[in-house]
Tab-separated table of C-alpha atoms in Angstrom:
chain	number	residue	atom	x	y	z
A	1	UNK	CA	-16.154	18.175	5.933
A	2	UNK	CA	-12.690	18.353	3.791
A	3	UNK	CA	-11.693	14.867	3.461
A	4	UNK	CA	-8.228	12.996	4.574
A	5	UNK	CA	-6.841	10.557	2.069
A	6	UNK	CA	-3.361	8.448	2.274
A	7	UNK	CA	-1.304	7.400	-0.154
A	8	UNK	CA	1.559	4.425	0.651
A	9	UNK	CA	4.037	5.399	-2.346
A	10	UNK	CA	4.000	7.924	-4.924
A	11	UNK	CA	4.069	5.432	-7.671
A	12	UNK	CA	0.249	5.536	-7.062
A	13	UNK	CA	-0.150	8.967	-7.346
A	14	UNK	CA	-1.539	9.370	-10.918
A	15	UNK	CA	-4.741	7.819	-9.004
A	16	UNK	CA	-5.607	10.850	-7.084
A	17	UNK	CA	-6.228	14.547	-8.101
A	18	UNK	CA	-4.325	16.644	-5.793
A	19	UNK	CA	-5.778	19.805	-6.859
A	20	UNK	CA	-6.387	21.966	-3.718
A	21	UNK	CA	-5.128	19.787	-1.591
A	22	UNK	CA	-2.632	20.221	0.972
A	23	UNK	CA	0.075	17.546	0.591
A	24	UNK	CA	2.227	16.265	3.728
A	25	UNK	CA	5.385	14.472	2.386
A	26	UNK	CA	6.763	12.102	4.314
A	27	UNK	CA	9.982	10.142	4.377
A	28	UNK	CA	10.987	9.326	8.277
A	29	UNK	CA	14.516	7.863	8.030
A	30	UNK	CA	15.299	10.604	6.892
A	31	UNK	CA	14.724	12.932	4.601
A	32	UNK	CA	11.817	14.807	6.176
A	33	UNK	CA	12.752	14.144	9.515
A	34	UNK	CA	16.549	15.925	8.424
A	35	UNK	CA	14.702	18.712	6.396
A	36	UNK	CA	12.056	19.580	9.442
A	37	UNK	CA	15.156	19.514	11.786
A	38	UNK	CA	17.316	21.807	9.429
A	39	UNK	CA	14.151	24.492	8.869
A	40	UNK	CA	13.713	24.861	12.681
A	41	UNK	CA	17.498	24.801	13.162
A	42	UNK	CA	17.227	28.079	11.116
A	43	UNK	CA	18.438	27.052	7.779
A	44	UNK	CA	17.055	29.875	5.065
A	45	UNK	CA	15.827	27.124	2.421
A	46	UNK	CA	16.346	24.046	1.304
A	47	UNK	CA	16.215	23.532	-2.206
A	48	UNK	CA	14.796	19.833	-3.129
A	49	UNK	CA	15.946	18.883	-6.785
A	50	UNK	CA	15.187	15.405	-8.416
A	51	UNK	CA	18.624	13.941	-9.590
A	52	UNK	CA	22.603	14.541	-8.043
A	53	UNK	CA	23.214	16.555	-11.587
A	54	UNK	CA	20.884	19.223	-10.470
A	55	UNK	CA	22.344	19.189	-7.239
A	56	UNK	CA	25.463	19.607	-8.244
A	57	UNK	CA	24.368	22.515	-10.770
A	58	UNK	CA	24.482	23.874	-7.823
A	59	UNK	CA	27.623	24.006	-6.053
A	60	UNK	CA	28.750	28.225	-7.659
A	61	UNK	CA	25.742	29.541	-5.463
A	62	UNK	CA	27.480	29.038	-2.463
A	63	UNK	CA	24.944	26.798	-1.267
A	64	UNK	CA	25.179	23.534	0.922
A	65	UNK	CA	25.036	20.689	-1.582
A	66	UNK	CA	23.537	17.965	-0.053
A	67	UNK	CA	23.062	14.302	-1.778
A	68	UNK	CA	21.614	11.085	-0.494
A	69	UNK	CA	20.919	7.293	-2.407
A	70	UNK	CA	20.701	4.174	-1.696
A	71	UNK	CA	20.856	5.563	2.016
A	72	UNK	CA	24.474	6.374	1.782
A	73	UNK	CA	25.984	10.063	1.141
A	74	UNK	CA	26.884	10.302	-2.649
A	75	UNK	CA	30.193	10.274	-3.831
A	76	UNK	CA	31.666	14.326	-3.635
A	77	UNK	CA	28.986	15.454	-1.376
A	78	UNK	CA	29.928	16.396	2.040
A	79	UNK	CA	26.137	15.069	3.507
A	80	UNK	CA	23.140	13.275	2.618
A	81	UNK	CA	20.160	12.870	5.040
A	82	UNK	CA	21.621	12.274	8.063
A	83	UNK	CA	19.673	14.666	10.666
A	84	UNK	CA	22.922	14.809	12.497
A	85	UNK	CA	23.715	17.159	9.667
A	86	UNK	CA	21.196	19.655	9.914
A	87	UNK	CA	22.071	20.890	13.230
A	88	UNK	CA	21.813	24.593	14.399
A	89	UNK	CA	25.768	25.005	13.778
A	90	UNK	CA	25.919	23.122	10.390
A	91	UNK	CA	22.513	24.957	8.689
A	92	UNK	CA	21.708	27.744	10.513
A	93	UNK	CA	21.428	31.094	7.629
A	94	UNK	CA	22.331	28.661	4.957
A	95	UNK	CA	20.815	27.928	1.804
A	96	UNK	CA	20.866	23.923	1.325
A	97	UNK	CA	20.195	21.747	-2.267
A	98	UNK	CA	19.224	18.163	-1.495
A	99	UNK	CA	18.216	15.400	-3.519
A	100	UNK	CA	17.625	12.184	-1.826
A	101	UNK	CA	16.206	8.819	-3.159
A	102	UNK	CA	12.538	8.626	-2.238
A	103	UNK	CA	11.733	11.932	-0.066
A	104	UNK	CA	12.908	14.560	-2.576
A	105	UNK	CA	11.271	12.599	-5.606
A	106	UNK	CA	7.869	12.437	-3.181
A	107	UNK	CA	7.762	16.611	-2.860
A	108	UNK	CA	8.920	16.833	-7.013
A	109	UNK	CA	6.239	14.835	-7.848
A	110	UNK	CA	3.632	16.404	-5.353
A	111	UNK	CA	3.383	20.149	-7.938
A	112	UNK	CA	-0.043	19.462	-8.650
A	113	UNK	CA	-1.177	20.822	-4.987
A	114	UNK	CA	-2.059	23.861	-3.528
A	115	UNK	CA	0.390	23.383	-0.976
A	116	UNK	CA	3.344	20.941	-0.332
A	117	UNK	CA	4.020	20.687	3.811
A	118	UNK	CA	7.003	18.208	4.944
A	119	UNK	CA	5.727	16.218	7.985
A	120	UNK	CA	7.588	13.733	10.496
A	121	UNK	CA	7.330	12.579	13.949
A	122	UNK	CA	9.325	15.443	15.338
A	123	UNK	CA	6.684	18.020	14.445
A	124	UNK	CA	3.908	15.724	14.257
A	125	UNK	CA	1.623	17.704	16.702
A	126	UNK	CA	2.642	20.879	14.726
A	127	UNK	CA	1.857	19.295	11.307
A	128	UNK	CA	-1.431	18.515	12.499
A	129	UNK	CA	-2.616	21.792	14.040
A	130	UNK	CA	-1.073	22.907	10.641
A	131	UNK	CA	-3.438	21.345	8.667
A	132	UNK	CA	-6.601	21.875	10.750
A	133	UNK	CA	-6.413	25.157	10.372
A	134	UNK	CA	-6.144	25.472	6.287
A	135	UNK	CA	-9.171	23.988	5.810
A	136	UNK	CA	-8.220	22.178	2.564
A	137	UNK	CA	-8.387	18.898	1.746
A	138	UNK	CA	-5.235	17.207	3.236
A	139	UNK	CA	-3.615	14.173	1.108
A	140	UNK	CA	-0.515	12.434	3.074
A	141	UNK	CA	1.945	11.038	0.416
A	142	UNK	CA	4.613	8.429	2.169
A	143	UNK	CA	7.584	8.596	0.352
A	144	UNK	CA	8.076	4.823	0.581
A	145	UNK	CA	11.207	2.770	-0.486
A	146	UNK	CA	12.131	3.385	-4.563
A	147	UNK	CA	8.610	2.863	-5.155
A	148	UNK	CA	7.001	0.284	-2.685
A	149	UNK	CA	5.001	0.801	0.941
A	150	UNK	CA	7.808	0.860	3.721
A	151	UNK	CA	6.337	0.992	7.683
A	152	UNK	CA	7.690	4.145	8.876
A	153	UNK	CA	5.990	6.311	6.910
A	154	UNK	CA	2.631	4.506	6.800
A	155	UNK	CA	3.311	4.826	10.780
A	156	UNK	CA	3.208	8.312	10.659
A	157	UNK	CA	0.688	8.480	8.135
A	158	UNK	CA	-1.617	6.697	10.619
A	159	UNK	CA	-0.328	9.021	13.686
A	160	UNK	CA	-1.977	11.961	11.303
A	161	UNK	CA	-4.699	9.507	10.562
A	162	UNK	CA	-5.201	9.455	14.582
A	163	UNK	CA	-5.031	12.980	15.216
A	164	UNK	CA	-7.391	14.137	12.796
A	165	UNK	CA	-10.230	11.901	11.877
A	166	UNK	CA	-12.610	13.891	13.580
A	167	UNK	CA	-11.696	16.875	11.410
A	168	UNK	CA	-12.091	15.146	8.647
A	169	UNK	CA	-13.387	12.515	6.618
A	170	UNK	CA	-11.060	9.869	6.264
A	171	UNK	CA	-12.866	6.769	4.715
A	172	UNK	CA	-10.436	5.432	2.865
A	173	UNK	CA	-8.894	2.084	3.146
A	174	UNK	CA	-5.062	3.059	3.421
A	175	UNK	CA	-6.650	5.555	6.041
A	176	UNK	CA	-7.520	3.089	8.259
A	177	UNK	CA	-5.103	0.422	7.284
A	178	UNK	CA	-2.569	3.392	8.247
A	179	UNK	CA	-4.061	4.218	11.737
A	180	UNK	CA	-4.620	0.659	12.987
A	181	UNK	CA	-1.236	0.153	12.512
A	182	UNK	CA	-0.242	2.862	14.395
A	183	UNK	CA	-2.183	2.157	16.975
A	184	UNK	CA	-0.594	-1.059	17.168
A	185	UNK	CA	2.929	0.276	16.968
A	186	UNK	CA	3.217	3.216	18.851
A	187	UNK	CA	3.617	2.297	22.780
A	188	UNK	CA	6.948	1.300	21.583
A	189	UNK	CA	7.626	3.165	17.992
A	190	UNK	CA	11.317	2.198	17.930
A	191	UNK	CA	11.017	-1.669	18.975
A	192	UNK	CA	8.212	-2.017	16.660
A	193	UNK	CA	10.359	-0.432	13.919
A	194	UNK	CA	12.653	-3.231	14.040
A	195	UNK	CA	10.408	-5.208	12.000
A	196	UNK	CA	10.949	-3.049	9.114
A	197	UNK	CA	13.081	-4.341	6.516
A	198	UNK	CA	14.298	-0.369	6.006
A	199	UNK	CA	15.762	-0.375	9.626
A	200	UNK	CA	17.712	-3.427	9.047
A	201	UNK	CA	19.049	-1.486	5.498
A	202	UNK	CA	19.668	1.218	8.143
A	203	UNK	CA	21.093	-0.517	10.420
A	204	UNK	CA	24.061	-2.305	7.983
A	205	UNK	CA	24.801	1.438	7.374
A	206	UNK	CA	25.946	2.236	10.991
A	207	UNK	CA	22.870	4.985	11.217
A	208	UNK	CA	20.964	3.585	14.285
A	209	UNK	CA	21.625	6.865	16.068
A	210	UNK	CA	19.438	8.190	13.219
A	211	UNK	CA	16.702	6.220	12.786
A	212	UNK	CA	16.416	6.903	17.419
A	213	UNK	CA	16.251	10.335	16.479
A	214	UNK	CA	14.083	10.272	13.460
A	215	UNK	CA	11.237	8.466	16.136
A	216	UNK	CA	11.476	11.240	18.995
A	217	UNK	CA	7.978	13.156	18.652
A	218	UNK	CA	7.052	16.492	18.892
A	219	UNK	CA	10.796	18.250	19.441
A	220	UNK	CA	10.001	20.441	16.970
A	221	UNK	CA	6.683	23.498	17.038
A	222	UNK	CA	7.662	24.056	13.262
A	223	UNK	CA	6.390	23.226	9.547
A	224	UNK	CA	8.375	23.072	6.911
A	225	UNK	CA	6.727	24.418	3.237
A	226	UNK	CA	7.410	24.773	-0.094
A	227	UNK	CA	7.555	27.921	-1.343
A	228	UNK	CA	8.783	29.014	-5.224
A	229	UNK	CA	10.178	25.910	-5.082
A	230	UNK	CA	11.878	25.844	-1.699
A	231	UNK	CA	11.370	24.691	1.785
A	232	UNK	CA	11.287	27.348	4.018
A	233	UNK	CA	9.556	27.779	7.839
A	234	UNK	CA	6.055	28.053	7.296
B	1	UNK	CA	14.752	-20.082	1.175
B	2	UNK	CA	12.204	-19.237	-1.428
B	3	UNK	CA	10.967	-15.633	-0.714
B	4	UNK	CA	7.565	-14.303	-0.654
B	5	UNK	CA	6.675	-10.719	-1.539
B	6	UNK	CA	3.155	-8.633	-0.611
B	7	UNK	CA	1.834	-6.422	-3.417
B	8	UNK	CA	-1.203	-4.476	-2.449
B	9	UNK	CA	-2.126	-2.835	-5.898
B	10	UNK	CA	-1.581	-3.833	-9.238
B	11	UNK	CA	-0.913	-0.416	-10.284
B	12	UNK	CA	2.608	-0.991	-8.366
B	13	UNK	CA	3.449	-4.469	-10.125
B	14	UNK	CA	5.695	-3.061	-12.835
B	15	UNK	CA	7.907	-2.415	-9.508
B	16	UNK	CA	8.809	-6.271	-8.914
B	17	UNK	CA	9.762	-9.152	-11.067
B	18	UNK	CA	7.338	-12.291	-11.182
B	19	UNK	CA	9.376	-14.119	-13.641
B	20	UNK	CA	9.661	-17.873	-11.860
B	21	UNK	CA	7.471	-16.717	-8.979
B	22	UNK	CA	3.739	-18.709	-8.508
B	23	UNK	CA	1.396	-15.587	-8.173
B	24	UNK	CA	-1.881	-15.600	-5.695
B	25	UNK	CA	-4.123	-13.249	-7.060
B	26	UNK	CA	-6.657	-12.102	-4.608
B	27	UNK	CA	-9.756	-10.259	-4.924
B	28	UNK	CA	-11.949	-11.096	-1.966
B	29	UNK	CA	-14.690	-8.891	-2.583
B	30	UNK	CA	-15.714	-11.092	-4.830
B	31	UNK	CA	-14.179	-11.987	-7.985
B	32	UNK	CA	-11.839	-14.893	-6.210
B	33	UNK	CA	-13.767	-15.757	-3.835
B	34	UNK	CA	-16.407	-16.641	-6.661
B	35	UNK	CA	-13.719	-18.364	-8.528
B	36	UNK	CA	-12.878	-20.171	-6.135
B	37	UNK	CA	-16.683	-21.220	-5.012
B	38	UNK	CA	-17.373	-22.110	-8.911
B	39	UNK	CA	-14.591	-24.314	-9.488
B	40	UNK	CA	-15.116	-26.220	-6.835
B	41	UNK	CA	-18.527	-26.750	-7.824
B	42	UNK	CA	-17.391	-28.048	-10.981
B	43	UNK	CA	-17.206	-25.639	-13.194
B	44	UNK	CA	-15.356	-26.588	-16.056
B	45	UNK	CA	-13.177	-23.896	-16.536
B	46	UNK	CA	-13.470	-19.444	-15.913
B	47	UNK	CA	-12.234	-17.669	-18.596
B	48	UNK	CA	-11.433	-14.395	-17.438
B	49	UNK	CA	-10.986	-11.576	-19.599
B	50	UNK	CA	-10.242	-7.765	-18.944
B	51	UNK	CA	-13.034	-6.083	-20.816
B	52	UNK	CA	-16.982	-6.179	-21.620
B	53	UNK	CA	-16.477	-6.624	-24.862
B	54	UNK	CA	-14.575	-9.395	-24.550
B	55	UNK	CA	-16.765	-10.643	-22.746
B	56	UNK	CA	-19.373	-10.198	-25.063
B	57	UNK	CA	-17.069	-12.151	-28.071
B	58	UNK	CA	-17.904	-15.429	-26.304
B	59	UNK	CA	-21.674	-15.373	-27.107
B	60	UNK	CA	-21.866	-17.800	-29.637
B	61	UNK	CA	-19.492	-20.650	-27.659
B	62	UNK	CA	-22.004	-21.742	-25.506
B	63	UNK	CA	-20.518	-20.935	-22.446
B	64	UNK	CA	-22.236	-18.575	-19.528
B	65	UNK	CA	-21.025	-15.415	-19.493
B	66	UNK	CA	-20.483	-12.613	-16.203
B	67	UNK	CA	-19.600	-9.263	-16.078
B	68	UNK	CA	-19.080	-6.616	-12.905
B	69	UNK	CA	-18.697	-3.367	-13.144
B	70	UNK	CA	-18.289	-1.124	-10.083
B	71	UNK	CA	-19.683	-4.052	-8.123
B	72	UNK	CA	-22.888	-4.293	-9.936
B	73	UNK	CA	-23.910	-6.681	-12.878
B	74	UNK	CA	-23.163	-5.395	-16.160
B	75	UNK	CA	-26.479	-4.632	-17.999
B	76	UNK	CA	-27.448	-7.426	-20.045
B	77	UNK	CA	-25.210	-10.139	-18.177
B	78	UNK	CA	-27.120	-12.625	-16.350
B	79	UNK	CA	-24.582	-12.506	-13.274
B	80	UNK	CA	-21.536	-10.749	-12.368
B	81	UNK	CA	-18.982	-12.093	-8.971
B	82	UNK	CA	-21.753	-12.955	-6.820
B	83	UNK	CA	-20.582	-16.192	-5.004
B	84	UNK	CA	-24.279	-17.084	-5.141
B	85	UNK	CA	-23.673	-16.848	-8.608
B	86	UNK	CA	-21.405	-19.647	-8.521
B	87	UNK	CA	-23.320	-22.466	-6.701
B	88	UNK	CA	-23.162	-26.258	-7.960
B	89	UNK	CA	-26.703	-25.942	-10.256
B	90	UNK	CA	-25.733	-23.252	-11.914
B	91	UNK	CA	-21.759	-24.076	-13.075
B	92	UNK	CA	-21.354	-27.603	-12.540
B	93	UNK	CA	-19.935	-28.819	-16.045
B	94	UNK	CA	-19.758	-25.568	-17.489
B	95	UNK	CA	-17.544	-23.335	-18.837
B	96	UNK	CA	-17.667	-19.416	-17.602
B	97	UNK	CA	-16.780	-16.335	-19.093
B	98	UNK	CA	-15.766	-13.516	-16.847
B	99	UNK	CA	-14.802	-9.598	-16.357
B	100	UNK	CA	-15.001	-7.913	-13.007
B	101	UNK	CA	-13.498	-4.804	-11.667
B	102	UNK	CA	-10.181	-5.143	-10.347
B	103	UNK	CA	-10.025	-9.499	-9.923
B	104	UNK	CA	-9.961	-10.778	-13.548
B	105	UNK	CA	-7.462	-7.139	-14.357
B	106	UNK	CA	-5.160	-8.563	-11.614
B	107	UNK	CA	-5.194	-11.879	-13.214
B	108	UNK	CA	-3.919	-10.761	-16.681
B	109	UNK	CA	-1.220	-8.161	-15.485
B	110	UNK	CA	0.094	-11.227	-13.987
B	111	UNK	CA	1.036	-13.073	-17.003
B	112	UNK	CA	4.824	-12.809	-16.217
B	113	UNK	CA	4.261	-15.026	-13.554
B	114	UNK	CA	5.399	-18.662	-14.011
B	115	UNK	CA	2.086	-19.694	-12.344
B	116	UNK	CA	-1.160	-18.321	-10.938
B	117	UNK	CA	-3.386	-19.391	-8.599
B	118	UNK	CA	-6.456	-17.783	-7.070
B	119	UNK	CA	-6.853	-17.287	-3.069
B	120	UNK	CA	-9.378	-16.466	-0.989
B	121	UNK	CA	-10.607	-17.180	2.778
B	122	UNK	CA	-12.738	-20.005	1.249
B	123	UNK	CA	-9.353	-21.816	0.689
B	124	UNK	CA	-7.081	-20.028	2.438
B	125	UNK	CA	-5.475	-23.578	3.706
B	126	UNK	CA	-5.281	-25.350	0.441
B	127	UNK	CA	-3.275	-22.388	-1.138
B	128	UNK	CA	-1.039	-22.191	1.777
B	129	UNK	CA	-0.386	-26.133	1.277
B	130	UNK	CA	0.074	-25.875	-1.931
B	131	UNK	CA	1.847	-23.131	-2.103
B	132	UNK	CA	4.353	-24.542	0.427
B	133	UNK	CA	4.732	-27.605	-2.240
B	134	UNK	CA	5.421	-25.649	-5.113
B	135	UNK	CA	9.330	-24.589	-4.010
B	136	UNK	CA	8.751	-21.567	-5.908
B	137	UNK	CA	9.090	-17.585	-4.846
B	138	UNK	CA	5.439	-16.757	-3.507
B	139	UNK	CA	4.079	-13.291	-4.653
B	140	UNK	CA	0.823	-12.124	-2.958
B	141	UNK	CA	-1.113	-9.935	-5.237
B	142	UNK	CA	-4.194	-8.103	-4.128
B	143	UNK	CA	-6.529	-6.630	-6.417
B	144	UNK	CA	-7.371	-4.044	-4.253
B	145	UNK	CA	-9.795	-1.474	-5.861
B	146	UNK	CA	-9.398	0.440	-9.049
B	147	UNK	CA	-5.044	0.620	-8.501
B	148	UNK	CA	-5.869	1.791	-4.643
B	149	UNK	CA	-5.317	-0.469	-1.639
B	150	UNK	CA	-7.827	-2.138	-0.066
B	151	UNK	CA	-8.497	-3.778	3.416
B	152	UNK	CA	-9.775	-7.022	2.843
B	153	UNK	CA	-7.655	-8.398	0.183
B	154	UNK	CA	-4.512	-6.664	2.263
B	155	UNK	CA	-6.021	-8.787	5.244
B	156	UNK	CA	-6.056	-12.339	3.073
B	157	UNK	CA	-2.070	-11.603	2.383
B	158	UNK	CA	-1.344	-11.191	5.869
B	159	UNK	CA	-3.198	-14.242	6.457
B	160	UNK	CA	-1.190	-16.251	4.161
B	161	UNK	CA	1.829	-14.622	5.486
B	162	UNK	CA	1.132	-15.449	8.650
B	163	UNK	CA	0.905	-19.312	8.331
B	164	UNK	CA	3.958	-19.627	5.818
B	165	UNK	CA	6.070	-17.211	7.449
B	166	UNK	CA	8.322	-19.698	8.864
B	167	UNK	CA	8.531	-21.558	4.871
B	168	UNK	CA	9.366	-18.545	3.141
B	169	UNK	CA	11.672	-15.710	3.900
B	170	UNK	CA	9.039	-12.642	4.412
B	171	UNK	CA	11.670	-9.472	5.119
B	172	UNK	CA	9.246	-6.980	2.997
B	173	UNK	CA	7.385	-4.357	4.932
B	174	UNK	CA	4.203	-5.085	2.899
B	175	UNK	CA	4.227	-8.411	4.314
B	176	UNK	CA	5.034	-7.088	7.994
B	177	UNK	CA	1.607	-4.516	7.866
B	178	UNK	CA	-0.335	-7.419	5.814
B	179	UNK	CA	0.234	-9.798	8.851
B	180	UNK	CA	0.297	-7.074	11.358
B	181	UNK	CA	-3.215	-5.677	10.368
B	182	UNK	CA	-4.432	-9.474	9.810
B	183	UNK	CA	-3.775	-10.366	13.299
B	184	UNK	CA	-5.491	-7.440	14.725
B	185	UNK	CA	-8.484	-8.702	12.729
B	186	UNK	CA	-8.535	-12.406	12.250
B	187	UNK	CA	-10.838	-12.671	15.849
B	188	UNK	CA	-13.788	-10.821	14.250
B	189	UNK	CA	-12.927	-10.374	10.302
B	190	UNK	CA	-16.548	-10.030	9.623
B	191	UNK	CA	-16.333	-6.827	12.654
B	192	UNK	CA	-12.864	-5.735	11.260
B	193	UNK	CA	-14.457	-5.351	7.873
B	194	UNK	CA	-17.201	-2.836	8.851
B	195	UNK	CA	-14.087	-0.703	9.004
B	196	UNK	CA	-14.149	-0.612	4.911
B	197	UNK	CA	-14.231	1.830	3.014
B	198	UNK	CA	-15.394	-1.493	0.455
B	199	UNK	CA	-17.704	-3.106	2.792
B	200	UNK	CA	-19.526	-0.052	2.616
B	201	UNK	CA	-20.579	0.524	-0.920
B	202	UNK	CA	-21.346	-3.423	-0.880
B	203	UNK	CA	-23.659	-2.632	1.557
B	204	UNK	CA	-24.976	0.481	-0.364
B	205	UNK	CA	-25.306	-2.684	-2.868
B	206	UNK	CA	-27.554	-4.720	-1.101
B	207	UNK	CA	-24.884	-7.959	-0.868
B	208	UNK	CA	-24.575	-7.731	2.569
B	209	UNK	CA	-24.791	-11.731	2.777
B	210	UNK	CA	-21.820	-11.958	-0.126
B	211	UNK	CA	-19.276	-10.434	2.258
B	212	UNK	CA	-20.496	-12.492	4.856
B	213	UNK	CA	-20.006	-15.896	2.461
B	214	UNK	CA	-16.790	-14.592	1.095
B	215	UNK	CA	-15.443	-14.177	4.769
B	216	UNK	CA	-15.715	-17.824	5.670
B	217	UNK	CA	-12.403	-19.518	6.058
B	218	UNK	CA	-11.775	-22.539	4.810
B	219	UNK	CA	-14.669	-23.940	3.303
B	220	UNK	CA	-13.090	-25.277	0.427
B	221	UNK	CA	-10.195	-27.542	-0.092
B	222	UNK	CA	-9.266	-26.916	-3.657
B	223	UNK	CA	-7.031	-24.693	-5.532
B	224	UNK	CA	-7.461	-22.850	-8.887
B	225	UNK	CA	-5.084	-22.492	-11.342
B	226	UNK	CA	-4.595	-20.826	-14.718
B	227	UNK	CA	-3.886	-23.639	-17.596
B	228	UNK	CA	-3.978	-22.241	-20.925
B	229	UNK	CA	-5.569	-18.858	-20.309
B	230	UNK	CA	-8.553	-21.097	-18.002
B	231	UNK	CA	-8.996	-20.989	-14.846
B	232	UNK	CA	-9.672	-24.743	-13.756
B	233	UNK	CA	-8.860	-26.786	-10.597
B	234	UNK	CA	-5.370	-27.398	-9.599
């Protein structure tokens, strides 16, 4: 049986050996939420890059530069990670570049896998029918906040956890640290979300229309992979 | 109002800032449960270091000398972080030496701290009282298991989060899951644990009746702290 492991933040990751592994990043509000939205919206690629100089390396290819920290849209960009700007009109045959604070860092420093996936709660369901089928082990890397264990993504983490722990062997503490609290949380995802010391970031910044959408499951029948260094439908 | 901060690995410390902050370092299986058990028995003072050999320096001073390695004594130690280890006959008026796994390595990455103390179940009030005494920033430091995350010492935060959540301001999402997945558990921690991915390789280990001591609450109304490099009773 090809085992299931979690990891809360990728400042742990120099503890596990991704090698054939598939890796689901995660970063709810928002990057992966925005980037699953913007695939299946029928964007061509986004291009994830580490720092806002790459991005904005960028900007002759005629691309969509995109740049998110601190939650806010950088300085010169036109949008961050809002999923509100990664609809059908906005993306759709474009080529984006996107660096964000913790989700784009979380796929850069995923390259030691087989495979890089981007997972959220909108294609949840699809993410995990994804991964059953590969028949690899699967490794679910929350993006976190700048370093440290935030709740949405060990949420969704756990949601995975839930879904798939007869497929595979999961014993691992953060596994089951991960589902319980979903389990806990998710009659009510967005009420129990307002515990989370990111939502109240979130909310200061006006995005509660965001984080509402970022929680709606299973919209979206798509996965999002990386590809020569791009996301693209998978 | 002082803040208190959940950190469930070392490996993430060099994320926060423990300068002024009293730091509970918490391995429950065993090392601080032990700790905790042998200074209340009268141990004079545990010195711990961070390797064997180290260890192995202190031969000549008398003292009685432990050393765990991937839960099992360290060939040619006469105990490792057994509680049972730790009873009144065998410490009382003497000073230890010891290195464990992940318990005494917590205790010297904490050295920024401007105190230490040790928690466990055993004395899970007495460090919350004296804790709330101290007017200082509280940070909650599991050992967890080689830089990964573990259940049980992720459990003790939550409890101490939990009963000083109304002293402290607590707005970290480490802190949230801690208490979260601690009151899911606290009816039946001994049940809860069987969960662990921990609990089993004790069991593997034959200690079945160490996780069973070091899950008692309460049993002990005294507090270690670090004085000089020692750790002696507060």
């Amino acid at each position: 049986m090809k085992k299931l492991e979690v990891c809360f933040t990728p400042a742990l990751l120099h503890l596990y050996d991704l090698t054939g592994s598939v890796v689901v990043v995660i970063d709810i509000f928002r990057a992966t939420s925005s980037i699953t939205y913007g695939i299946d919206n029928g964007a061509k690629a986004i291009i994830p890059v580490a720092t806002v100089e790459e991005c904005i390396a960028y900007k002759d290819h005629g691309h969509l530069l995109g740049a998110e920290r601190n939650g806010e849209v950088v300085d010169g960009f036109d949008f961050g990670n809002s999923p509100f700007s990664y609809s059908k009109e906005k993306v759709e045959g474009k080529t984006l570049v996107l660096t964000t604070t913790n989700g784009t860092h979380a796929i850069n420093e995923s390259k030691g896998a087989d495979e890089i996936v981007i997972g959220s709660f909108l294609n949840l369901n699809a993410v995990c029918h994804y991964l059953v089928k590969q028949d690899k082990n699967v490794f679910l890397l929350c993006s976190g906040w700048k370093g440290k264990v935030n709740l949405e993504d060990t949420l969704f983490a756990g949601a995975v956890v839930h879904q798939l722990k007869f497929h595979f062997d999961t014993w691992c503490d953060a596994s089951v640290l991960a589902e319980d609290l979903y389990l806990m949380a998710k009659d009510d995802l967005h009420e129990y979300m307002k515990k989370s010391s990111h939502s109240e970031r979130l909310k200061k910044l006006g995005i509660e229309k965001d984080i509402e959408f970022c929680l709606n499951l299973n919209l979206i029948d798509s996965v999002p992979v990386i590809k020569d260094g791009m996301i693209v439908k998978g």
